[in-house]
Amino acid sequence: MLRWVKTLKMEEFYQAHPTILLITPEQNIRVEIFAGYVANVKDDAWEIALEPDTKFEAWLEAARSRSCFESDMIPAVTDRIVTLSTCSYEFDNARFVLLGIVQ
């Protein structure tokens, strides 16, 4: 798992793999990744109720600006956003957060 997380943080890996496929019993969901960054467990990475739209827009832009890689994807407040995270080891309670747009 550690090697996979390190690889995710690399620009080259993102450029070769900008989408992921979430497979559920009901459907397969394509997700276009737009940001990935290291966060503390107390950060707002997992915020689920951001209103008004301007606050959500600022949250999306902050995520893009923290990203370890550059994406041409610019999420809109009307998009369905998926947040995935896993342990990371830069500091205590670090998490690698991956954000994408459901297609």
PDB file of N, CA, C and O in Angstrom, residues 50-88:
ATOM      1  N   LEU A  50     -21.229  21.964   2.309  1.00  0.00           N
ATOM      2  CA  LEU A  50     -20.678  23.306   2.107  1.00  0.00           C
ATOM      3  C   LEU A  50     -21.703  24.162   1.378  1.00  0.00           C
ATOM      4  O   LEU A  50     -22.026  23.917   0.225  1.00  0.00           O
ATOM      5  N   GLU A  51     -22.210  25.134   2.064  1.00  0.00           N
ATOM      6  CA  GLU A  51     -23.147  26.065   1.451  1.00  0.00           C
ATOM      7  C   GLU A  51     -22.720  27.459   1.864  1.00  0.00           C
ATOM      8  O   GLU A  51     -22.205  27.636   2.964  1.00  0.00           O
ATOM      9  N   PRO A  52     -22.927  28.459   1.116  1.00  0.00           N
ATOM     10  CA  PRO A  52     -23.473  28.488  -0.240  1.00  0.00           C
ATOM     11  C   PRO A  52     -22.459  27.981  -1.270  1.00  0.00           C
ATOM     12  O   PRO A  52     -21.365  27.558  -0.905  1.00  0.00           O
ATOM     13  N   ASP A  53     -22.838  28.088  -2.538  1.00  0.00           N
ATOM     14  CA  ASP A  53     -21.981  27.597  -3.614  1.00  0.00           C
ATOM     15  C   ASP A  53     -20.603  28.243  -3.602  1.00  0.00           C
ATOM     16  O   ASP A  53     -19.619  27.604  -3.953  1.00  0.00           O
ATOM     17  N   THR A  54     -20.507  29.490  -3.175  1.00  0.00           N
ATOM     18  CA  THR A  54     -19.214  30.171  -3.164  1.00  0.00           C
ATOM     19  C   THR A  54     -18.254  29.495  -2.186  1.00  0.00           C
ATOM     20  O   THR A  54     -17.051  29.413  -2.441  1.00  0.00           O
ATOM     21  N   LYS A  55     -18.769  28.982  -1.072  1.00  0.00           N
ATOM     22  CA  LYS A  55     -17.933  28.274  -0.112  1.00  0.00           C
ATOM     23  C   LYS A  55     -17.458  26.938  -0.700  1.00  0.00           C
ATOM     24  O   LYS A  55     -16.303  26.557  -0.539  1.00  0.00           O
ATOM     25  N   PHE A  56     -18.337  26.242  -1.406  1.00  0.00           N
ATOM     26  CA  PHE A  56     -17.978  24.982  -2.058  1.00  0.00           C
ATOM     27  C   PHE A  56     -16.954  25.235  -3.155  1.00  0.00           C
ATOM     28  O   PHE A  56     -15.982  24.500  -3.294  1.00  0.00           O
ATOM     29  N   GLU A  57     -17.153  26.301  -3.920  1.00  0.00           N
ATOM     30  CA  GLU A  57     -16.212  26.676  -4.981  1.00  0.00           C
ATOM     31  C   GLU A  57     -14.825  26.947  -4.403  1.00  0.00           C
ATOM     32  O   GLU A  57     -13.810  26.488  -4.939  1.00  0.00           O
ATOM     33  N   ALA A  58     -14.756  27.652  -3.298  1.00  0.00           N
ATOM     34  CA  ALA A  58     -13.482  27.944  -2.639  1.00  0.00           C
ATOM     35  C   ALA A  58     -12.838  26.660  -2.126  1.00  0.00           C
ATOM     36  O   ALA A  58     -11.610  26.485  -2.222  1.00  0.00           O
ATOM     37  N   TRP A  59     -13.645  25.728  -1.598  1.00  0.00           N
ATOM     38  CA  TRP A  59     -13.143  24.437  -1.114  1.00  0.00           C
ATOM     39  C   TRP A  59     -12.540  23.632  -2.270  1.00  0.00           C
ATOM     40  O   TRP A  59     -11.466  23.056  -2.139  1.00  0.00           O
ATOM     41  N   LEU A  60     -13.226  23.614  -3.410  1.00  0.00           N
ATOM     42  CA  LEU A  60     -12.725  22.909  -4.589  1.00  0.00           C
ATOM     43  C   LEU A  60     -11.409  23.515  -5.072  1.00  0.00           C
ATOM     44  O   LEU A  60     -10.460  22.800  -5.401  1.00  0.00           O
ATOM     45  N   GLU A  61     -11.340  24.825  -5.123  1.00  0.00           N
ATOM     46  CA  GLU A  61     -10.122  25.497  -5.588  1.00  0.00           C
ATOM     47  C   GLU A  61      -8.969  25.266  -4.616  1.00  0.00           C
ATOM     48  O   GLU A  61      -7.823  25.074  -5.026  1.00  0.00           O
ATOM     49  N   ALA A  62      -9.243  25.265  -3.321  1.00  0.00           N
ATOM     50  CA  ALA A  62      -8.198  24.995  -2.330  1.00  0.00           C
ATOM     51  C   ALA A  62      -7.648  23.584  -2.513  1.00  0.00           C
ATOM     52  O   ALA A  62      -6.436  23.365  -2.424  1.00  0.00           O
ATOM     53  N   ALA A  63      -8.516  22.626  -2.792  1.00  0.00           N
ATOM     54  CA  ALA A  63      -8.073  21.249  -3.034  1.00  0.00           C
ATOM     55  C   ALA A  63      -7.176  21.192  -4.267  1.00  0.00           C
ATOM     56  O   ALA A  63      -6.121  20.555  -4.250  1.00  0.00           O
ATOM     57  N   ARG A  64      -7.577  21.855  -5.336  1.00  0.00           N
ATOM     58  CA  ARG A  64      -6.762  21.868  -6.564  1.00  0.00           C
ATOM     59  C   ARG A  64      -5.407  22.520  -6.317  1.00  0.00           C
ATOM     60  O   ARG A  64      -4.386  22.061  -6.820  1.00  0.00           O
ATOM     61  N   SER A  65      -5.371  23.583  -5.523  1.00  0.00           N
ATOM     62  CA  SER A  65      -4.107  24.288  -5.291  1.00  0.00           C
ATOM     63  C   SER A  65      -3.157  23.476  -4.411  1.00  0.00           C
ATOM     64  O   SER A  65      -1.945  23.657  -4.500  1.00  0.00           O
ATOM     65  N   ARG A  66      -3.669  22.571  -3.586  1.00  0.00           N
ATOM     66  CA  ARG A  66      -2.832  21.724  -2.725  1.00  0.00           C
ATOM     67  C   ARG A  66      -2.344  20.462  -3.432  1.00  0.00           C
ATOM     68  O   ARG A  66      -1.507  19.735  -2.906  1.00  0.00           O
ATOM     69  N   SER A  67      -2.881  20.187  -4.598  1.00  0.00           N
ATOM     70  CA  SER A  67      -2.637  18.911  -5.272  1.00  0.00           C
ATOM     71  C   SER A  67      -1.166  18.656  -5.584  1.00  0.00           C
ATOM     72  O   SER A  67      -0.420  19.578  -5.918  1.00  0.00           O
ATOM     73  N   CYS A  68      -0.782  17.386  -5.510  1.00  0.00           N
ATOM     74  CA  CYS A  68       0.581  16.949  -5.840  1.00  0.00           C
ATOM     75  C   CYS A  68       0.811  16.891  -7.344  1.00  0.00           C
ATOM     76  O   CYS A  68       1.936  16.719  -7.794  1.00  0.00           O
ATOM     77  N   PHE A  69      -0.253  16.992  -8.112  1.00  0.00           N
ATOM     78  CA  PHE A  69      -0.162  16.928  -9.574  1.00  0.00           C
ATOM     79  C   PHE A  69      -1.120  17.948 -10.168  1.00  0.00           C
ATOM     80  O   PHE A  69      -2.015  18.444  -9.503  1.00  0.00           O
ATOM     81  N   GLU A  70      -0.891  18.293 -11.442  1.00  0.00           N
ATOM     82  CA  GLU A  70      -1.748  19.256 -12.129  1.00  0.00           C
ATOM     83  C   GLU A  70      -2.764  18.549 -12.991  1.00  0.00           C
ATOM     84  O   GLU A  70      -2.428  17.616 -13.721  1.00  0.00           O
ATOM     85  N   SER A  71      -3.988  19.009 -12.908  1.00  0.00           N
ATOM     86  CA  SER A  71      -5.076  18.445 -13.699  1.00  0.00           C
ATOM     87  C   SER A  71      -5.733  19.547 -14.518  1.00  0.00           C
ATOM     88  O   SER A  71      -5.860  20.684 -14.060  1.00  0.00           O
ATOM     89  N   ASP A  72      -6.161  19.197 -15.727  1.00  0.00           N
ATOM     90  CA  ASP A  72      -6.916  20.141 -16.550  1.00  0.00           C
ATOM     91  C   ASP A  72      -8.385  20.174 -16.141  1.00  0.00           C
ATOM     92  O   ASP A  72      -9.133  21.042 -16.580  1.00  0.00           O
ATOM     93  N   MET A  73      -8.790  19.216 -15.313  1.00  0.00           N
ATOM     94  CA  MET A  73     -10.177  19.146 -14.853  1.00  0.00           C
ATOM     95  C   MET A  73     -10.445  20.290 -13.885  1.00  0.00           C
ATOM     96  O   MET A  73      -9.704  20.490 -12.922  1.00  0.00           O
ATOM     97  N   ILE A  74     -11.494  21.044 -14.162  1.00  0.00           N
ATOM     98  CA  ILE A  74     -11.910  22.115 -13.256  1.00  0.00           C
ATOM     99  C   ILE A  74     -13.328  21.787 -12.794  1.00  0.00           C
ATOM    100  O   ILE A  74     -14.280  21.912 -13.558  1.00  0.00           O
ATOM    101  N   PRO A  75     -13.462  21.329 -11.558  1.00  0.00           N
ATOM    102  CA  PRO A  75     -14.783  20.940 -11.078  1.00  0.00           C
ATOM    103  C   PRO A  75     -15.706  22.140 -10.903  1.00  0.00           C
ATOM    104  O   PRO A  75     -15.257  23.242 -10.590  1.00  0.00           O
ATOM    105  N   ALA A  76     -16.980  21.897 -11.124  1.00  0.00           N
ATOM    106  CA  ALA A  76     -18.010  22.917 -10.922  1.00  0.00           C
ATOM    107  C   ALA A  76     -18.814  22.560  -9.676  1.00  0.00           C
ATOM    108  O   ALA A  76     -18.841  21.396  -9.256  1.00  0.00           O
ATOM    109  N   VAL A  77     -19.482  23.535  -9.100  1.00  0.00           N
ATOM    110  CA  VAL A  77     -20.267  23.287  -7.892  1.00  0.00           C
ATOM    111  C   VAL A  77     -21.438  22.342  -8.167  1.00  0.00           C
ATOM    112  O   VAL A  77     -21.986  21.759  -7.240  1.00  0.00           O
ATOM    113  N   THR A  78     -21.786  22.170  -9.426  1.00  0.00           N
ATOM    114  CA  THR A  78     -22.881  21.274  -9.788  1.00  0.00           C
ATOM    115  C   THR A  78     -22.416  19.824  -9.996  1.00  0.00           C
ATOM    116  O   THR A  78     -23.247  18.928 -10.145  1.00  0.00           O
ATOM    117  N   ASP A  79     -21.105  19.592 -10.002  1.00  0.00           N
ATOM    118  CA  ASP A  79     -20.564  18.244 -10.190  1.00  0.00           C
ATOM    119  C   ASP A  79     -20.755  17.389  -8.940  1.00  0.00           C
ATOM    120  O   ASP A  79     -20.803  17.909  -7.822  1.00  0.00           O
ATOM    121  N   ARG A  80     -20.833  16.089  -9.144  1.00  0.00           N
ATOM    122  CA  ARG A  80     -20.827  15.137  -8.030  1.00  0.00           C
ATOM    123  C   ARG A  80     -19.365  14.805  -7.762  1.00  0.00           C
ATOM    124  O   ARG A  80     -18.673  14.281  -8.630  1.00  0.00           O
ATOM    125  N   ILE A  81     -18.902  15.096  -6.560  1.00  0.00           N
ATOM    126  CA  ILE A  81     -17.503  14.929  -6.184  1.00  0.00           C
ATOM    127  C   ILE A  81     -17.355  13.699  -5.279  1.00  0.00           C
ATOM    128  O   ILE A  81     -18.149  13.488  -4.368  1.00  0.00           O
ATOM    129  N   VAL A  82     -16.307  12.910  -5.562  1.00  0.00           N
ATOM    130  CA  VAL A  82     -15.962  11.760  -4.730  1.00  0.00           C
ATOM    131  C   VAL A  82     -14.657  12.081  -4.023  1.00  0.00           C
ATOM    132  O   VAL A  82     -13.715  12.585  -4.649  1.00  0.00           O
ATOM    133  N   THR A  83     -14.588  11.795  -2.724  1.00  0.00           N
ATOM    134  CA  THR A  83     -13.369  11.954  -1.946  1.00  0.00           C
ATOM    135  C   THR A  83     -12.951  10.584  -1.427  1.00  0.00           C
ATOM    136  O   THR A  83     -13.728   9.909  -0.765  1.00  0.00           O
ATOM    137  N   LEU A  84     -11.740  10.187  -1.764  1.00  0.00           N
ATOM    138  CA  LEU A  84     -11.165   8.937  -1.279  1.00  0.00           C
ATOM    139  C   LEU A  84      -9.936   9.285  -0.455  1.00  0.00           C
ATOM    140  O   LEU A  84      -9.246  10.263  -0.750  1.00  0.00           O
ATOM    141  N   SER A  85      -9.656   8.505   0.579  1.00  0.00           N
ATOM    142  CA  SER A  85      -8.435   8.775   1.346  1.00  0.00           C
ATOM    143  C   SER A  85      -7.850   7.482   1.889  1.00  0.00           C
ATOM    144  O   SER A  85      -8.549   6.485   2.059  1.00  0.00           O
ATOM    145  N   THR A  86      -6.557   7.548   2.147  1.00  0.00           N
ATOM    146  CA  THR A  86      -5.827   6.430   2.728  1.00  0.00           C
ATOM    147  C   THR A  86      -4.730   6.993   3.614  1.00  0.00           C
ATOM    148  O   THR A  86      -4.435   8.191   3.562  1.00  0.00           O
ATOM    149  N   CYS A  87      -4.138   6.145   4.410  1.00  0.00           N
ATOM    150  CA  CYS A  87      -3.054   6.591   5.289  1.00  0.00           C
ATOM    151  C   CYS A  87      -1.876   7.088   4.465  1.00  0.00           C
ATOM    152  O   CYS A  87      -1.617   6.610   3.374  1.00  0.00           O
ATOM    153  N   SER A  88      -1.186   8.061   5.023  1.00  0.00           N
ATOM    154  CA  SER A  88       0.038   8.567   4.427  1.00  0.00           C
ATOM    155  C   SER A  88       1.010   8.759   5.589  1.00  0.00           C
ATOM    156  O   SER A  88       0.592   8.783   6.745  1.00  0.00           O
TER     157      SER A  88
END
